[in-house]
Coordinates of C-alpha atoms in Angstrom, one line a residue:
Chain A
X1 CA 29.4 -15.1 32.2
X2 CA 28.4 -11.2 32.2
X3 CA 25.1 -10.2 34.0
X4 CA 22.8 -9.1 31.8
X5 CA 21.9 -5.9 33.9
X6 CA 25.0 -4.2 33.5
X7 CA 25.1 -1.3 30.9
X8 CA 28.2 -2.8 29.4
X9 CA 25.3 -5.8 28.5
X10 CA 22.8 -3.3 27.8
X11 CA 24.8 -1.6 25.1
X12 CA 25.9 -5.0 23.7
X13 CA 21.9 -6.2 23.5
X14 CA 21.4 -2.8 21.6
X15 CA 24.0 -3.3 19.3
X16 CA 22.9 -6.4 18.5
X17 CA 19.0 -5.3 18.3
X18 CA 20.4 -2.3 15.8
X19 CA 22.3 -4.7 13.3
X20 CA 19.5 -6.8 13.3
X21 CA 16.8 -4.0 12.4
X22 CA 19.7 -2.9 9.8
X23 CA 19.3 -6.0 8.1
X24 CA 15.7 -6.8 8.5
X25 CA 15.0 -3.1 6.7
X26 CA 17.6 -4.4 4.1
X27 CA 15.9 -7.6 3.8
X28 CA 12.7 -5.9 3.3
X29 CA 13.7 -3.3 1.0
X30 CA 15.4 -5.9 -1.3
X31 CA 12.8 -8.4 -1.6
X32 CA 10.3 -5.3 -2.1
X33 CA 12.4 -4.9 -5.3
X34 CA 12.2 -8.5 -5.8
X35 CA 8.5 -8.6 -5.3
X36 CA 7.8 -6.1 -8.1
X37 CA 9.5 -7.7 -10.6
X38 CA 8.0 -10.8 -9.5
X39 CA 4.3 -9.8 -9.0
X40 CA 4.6 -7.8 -12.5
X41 CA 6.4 -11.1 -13.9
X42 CA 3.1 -13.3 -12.7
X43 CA 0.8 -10.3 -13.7
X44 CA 2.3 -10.3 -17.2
X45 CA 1.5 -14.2 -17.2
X46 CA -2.2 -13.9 -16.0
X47 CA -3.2 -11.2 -17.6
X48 CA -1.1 -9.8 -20.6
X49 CA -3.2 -7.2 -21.5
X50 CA -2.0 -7.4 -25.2
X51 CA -4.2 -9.0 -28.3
X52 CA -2.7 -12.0 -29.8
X53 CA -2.6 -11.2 -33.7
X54 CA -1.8 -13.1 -36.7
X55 CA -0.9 -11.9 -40.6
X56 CA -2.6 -13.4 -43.2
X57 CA -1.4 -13.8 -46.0
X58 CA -4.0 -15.3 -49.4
X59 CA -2.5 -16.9 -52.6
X60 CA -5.6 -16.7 -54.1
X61 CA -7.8 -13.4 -54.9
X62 CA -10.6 -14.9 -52.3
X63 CA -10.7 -16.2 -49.3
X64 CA -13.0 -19.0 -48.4
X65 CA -14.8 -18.6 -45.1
X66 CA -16.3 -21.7 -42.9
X67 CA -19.3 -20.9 -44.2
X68 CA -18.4 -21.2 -48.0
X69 CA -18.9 -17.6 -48.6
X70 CA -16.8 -15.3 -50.8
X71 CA -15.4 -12.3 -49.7
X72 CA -15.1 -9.7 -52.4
X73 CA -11.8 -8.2 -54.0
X74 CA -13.9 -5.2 -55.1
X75 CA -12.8 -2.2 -53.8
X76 CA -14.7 -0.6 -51.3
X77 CA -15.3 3.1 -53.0
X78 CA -16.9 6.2 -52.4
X79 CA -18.6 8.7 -53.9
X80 CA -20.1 12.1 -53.0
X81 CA -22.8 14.4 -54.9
X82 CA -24.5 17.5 -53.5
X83 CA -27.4 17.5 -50.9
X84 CA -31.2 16.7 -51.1
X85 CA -33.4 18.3 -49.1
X86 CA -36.6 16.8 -47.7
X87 CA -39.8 18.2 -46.3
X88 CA -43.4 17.5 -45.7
X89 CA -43.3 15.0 -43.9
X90 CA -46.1 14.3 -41.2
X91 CA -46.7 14.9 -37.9
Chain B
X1 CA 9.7 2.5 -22.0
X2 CA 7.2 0.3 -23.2
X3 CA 3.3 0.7 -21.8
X4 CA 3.3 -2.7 -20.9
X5 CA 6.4 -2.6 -19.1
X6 CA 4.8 0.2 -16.7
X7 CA 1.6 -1.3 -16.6
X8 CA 3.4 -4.6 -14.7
X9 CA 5.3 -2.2 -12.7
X10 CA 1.9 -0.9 -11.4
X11 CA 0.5 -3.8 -11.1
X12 CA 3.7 -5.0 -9.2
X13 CA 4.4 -1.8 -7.4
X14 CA 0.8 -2.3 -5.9
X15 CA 1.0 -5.6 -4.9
X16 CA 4.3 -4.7 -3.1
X17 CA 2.8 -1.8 -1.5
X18 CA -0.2 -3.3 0.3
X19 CA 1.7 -6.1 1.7
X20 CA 4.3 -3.4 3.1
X21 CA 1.4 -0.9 4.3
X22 CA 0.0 -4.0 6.2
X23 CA 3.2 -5.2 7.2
X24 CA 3.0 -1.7 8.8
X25 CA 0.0 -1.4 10.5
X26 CA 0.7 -4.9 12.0
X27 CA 4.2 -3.7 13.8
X28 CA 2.1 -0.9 14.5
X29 CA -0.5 -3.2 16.4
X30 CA 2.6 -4.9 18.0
X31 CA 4.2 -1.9 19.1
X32 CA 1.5 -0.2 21.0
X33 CA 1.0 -3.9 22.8
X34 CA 5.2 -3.3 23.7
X35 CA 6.2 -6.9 22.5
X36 CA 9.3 -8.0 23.0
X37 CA 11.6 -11.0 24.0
X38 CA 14.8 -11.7 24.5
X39 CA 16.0 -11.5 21.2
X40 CA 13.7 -9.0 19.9
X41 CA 13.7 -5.7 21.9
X42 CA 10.8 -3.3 21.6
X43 CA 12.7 -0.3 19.8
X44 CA 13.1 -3.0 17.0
X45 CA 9.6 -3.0 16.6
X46 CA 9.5 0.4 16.5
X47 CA 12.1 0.8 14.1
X48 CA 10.7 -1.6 11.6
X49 CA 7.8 -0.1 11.9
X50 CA 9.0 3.7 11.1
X51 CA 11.1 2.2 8.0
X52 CA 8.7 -0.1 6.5
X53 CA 6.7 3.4 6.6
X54 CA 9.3 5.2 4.7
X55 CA 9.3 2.2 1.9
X56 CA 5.9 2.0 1.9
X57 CA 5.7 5.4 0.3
X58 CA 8.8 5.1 -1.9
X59 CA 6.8 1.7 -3.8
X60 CA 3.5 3.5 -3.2
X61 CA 5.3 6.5 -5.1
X62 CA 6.4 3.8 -7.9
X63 CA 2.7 2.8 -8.0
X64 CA 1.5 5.8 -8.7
X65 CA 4.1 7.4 -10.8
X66 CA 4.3 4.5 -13.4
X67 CA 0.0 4.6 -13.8
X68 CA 0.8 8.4 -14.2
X69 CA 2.7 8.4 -17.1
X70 CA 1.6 5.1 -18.9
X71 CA 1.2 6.7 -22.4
X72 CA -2.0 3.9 -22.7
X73 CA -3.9 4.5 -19.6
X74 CA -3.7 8.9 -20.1
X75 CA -4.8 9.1 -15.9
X76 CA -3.2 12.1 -15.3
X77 CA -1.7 13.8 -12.3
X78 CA -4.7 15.5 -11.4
X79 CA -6.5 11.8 -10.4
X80 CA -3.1 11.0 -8.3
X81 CA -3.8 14.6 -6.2
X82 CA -7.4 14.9 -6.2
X83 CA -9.8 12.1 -5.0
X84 CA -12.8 10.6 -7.5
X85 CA -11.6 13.1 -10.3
X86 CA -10.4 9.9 -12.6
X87 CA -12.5 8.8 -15.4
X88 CA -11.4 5.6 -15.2
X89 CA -13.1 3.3 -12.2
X90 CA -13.7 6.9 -10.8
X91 CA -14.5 5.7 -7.1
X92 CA -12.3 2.8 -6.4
X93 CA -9.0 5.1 -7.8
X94 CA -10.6 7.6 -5.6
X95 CA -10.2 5.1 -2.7
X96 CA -6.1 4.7 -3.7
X97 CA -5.7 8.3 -3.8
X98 CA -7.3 9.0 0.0
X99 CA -5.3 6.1 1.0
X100 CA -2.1 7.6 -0.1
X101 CA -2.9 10.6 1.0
X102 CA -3.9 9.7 4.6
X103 CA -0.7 7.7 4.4
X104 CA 1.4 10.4 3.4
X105 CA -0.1 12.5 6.0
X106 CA 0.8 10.0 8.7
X107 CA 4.5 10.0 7.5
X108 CA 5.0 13.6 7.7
X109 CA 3.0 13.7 11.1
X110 CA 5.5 11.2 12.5
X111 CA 8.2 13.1 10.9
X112 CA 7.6 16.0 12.8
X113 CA 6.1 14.3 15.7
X114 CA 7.9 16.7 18.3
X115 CA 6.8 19.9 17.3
X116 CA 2.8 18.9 17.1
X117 CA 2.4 17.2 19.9
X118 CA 2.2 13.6 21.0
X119 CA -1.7 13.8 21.5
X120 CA -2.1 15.7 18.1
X121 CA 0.1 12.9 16.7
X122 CA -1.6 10.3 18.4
X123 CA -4.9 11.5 16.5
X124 CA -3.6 11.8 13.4
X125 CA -2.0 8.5 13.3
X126 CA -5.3 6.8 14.5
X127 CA -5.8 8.1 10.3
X128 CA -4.3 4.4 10.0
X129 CA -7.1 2.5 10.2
X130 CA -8.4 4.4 7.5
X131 CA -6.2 4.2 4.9
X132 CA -5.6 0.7 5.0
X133 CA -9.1 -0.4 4.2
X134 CA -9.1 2.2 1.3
X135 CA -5.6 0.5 0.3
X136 CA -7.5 -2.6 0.1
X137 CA -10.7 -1.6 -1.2
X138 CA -8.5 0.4 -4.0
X139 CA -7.0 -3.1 -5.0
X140 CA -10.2 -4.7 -5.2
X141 CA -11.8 -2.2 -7.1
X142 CA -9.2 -1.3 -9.7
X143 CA -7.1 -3.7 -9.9
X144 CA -6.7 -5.5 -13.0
X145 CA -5.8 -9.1 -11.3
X146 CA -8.0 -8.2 -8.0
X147 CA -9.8 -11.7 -9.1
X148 CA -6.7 -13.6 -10.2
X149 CA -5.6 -16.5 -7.9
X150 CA -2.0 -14.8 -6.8
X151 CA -3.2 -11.4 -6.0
X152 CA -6.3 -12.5 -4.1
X153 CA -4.2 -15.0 -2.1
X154 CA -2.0 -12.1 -1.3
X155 CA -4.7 -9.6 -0.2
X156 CA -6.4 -12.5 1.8
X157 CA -3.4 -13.2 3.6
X158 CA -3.2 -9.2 4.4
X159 CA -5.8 -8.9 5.7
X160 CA -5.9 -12.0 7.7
X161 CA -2.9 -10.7 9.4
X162 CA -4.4 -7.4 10.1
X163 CA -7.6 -8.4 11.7
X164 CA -5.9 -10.5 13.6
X165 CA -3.8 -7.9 15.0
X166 CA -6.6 -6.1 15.4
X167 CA -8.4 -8.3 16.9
X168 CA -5.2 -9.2 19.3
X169 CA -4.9 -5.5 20.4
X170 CA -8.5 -5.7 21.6
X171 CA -8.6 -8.9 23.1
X172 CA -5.3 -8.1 25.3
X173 CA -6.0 -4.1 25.5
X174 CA -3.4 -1.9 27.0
X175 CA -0.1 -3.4 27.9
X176 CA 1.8 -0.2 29.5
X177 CA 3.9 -0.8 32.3
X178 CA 3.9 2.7 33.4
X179 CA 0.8 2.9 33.0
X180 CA -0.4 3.1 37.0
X181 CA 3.1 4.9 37.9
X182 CA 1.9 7.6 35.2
X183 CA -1.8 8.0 36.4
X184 CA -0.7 8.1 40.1
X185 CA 2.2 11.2 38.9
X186 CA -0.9 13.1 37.2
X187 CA -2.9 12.7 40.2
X188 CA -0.4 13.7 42.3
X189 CA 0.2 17.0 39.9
X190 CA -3.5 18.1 39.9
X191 CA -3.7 17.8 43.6
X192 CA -0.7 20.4 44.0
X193 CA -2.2 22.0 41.1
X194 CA -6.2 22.1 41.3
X195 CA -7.6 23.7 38.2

């Protein structure tokens, strides 16, 4: 068995401690990588940040709300005429 | 790309990025106490340390650069560059751009750690225990899922780890070997050498 106070031991035990910081920066870097996808994967799940929407489509020319209203088919129109003015009004 | 795409990234990226920067300052912690055993020599410490740095900023970078140009979210480059000049959660953004900042001081400090000096170095890098409480205090603040189960595990667990080192450091205080050998030198240089 070698001593371990040789440099031939030495350089061996630094070898050994380089391959080992090779592949715990590689280890790190690739489940960095992993992590994003992951933590944006669960951060998608929790909190989407998009509105869930539906079409609606009617058969009929009114829709019936819970309440039993109507809603109106009348189109919603505008209309524009010139200015009125307005004074005397109190303090 | 689609907005939502980058907005997970972000959110991803971030999450990534804290648990690096304290993976950091916690080999940080380790290496100024000089642990090591058999199978773990110090320079690894070291080493991990400087290259969990250098990723640090590359996902930090990601962070930053997918909030940037998220079409929905209009932040700008100017709120990435200059602190509290976001309209959006102006002071806790503020925070993540110090923090980056400070950090990417740090880096380029270490990166050029032999022509400033190891005291000036030494100072800067204290900088450390700065911008890792504004990293956290950033992902409280802004952070869409600060709140949510996963991400608050994760920054409880951070900063468990870092007080602890912390705490660690100052419970065991200085563990230089040449530490007497190097006070006994100086006092033997200012004795030939009175000032």
């Amino acid at each position: 068995m070698e001593p371990k106070d040789t440099p031939h031991a030495r350089v061996r035990a630094r070898d050994a401690g380089m391959r080992l910081l090779t592949r715990l920066t590689t280890g790190a870097a690739v489940s960095a990588v992993i992590g994003v996808g992951l933590f944006g994967a669960v951060s998608a799940y929790t909190i989407p940040g998009t509105a869930t929407t539906s079409t609606i489509t009617s058969s009929s020319s009114s829709t019936s709300t819970s309440a039993g209203l109507q809603s109106s088919t009348t189109p919603v129109t505008s209309s524009s005429s010139s200015g009125v003015a307005v004074s005397g009004g109190s303090r | 790309m689609n907005n939502s795409v980058l907005w997970y990234t972000t959110r991803g990226a971030g999450a990534v990025s804290l648990v690096l920067l304290s993976a950091v300052v916690v080999l940080g912690i380790l290496s100024v106490l000089r642990v090591q055993t058999t199978g773990w020599p110090r320079f690894l410490t070291v080493g991990l340390h400087r290259n969990l740095a250098l990723m640090t900023l590359v996902f930090l970078t990601l962070h930053i650069v997918t909030a940037v140009v998220d079409p929905f979210t209009h932040l700008g480059w100017l709120a990435a560059v200059v602190p509290f000049s976001s309209y959006y959660r102006t002071f806790w953004l503020g925070l993540g751009t110090i923090a980056f900042e400070l950090l990417l001081a740090i880096v380029l400090t270490s990166l050029v750690r032999g022509f400033i000096g190891q005291a000036a170095w030494r100072l800067l890098h204290w900088l450390t225990y700065a911008a890792w409480p504004f990293a956290v205090l950033h992902g409280v603040g802004t952070g869409t899922d600060a709140w949510s189960a996963w991400l608050f595990t994760l920054q409880a667990f951070c900063v468990i780890a870092v007080l602890a080192a912390i705490g660690y450091r100052f419970m065991t205080g200085s563990r230089d070997p040449l530490a007497d050998a190097r006070s006994s030198f100086q006092g033997a240089v200012d004795r030939r050498e009175p000032r």
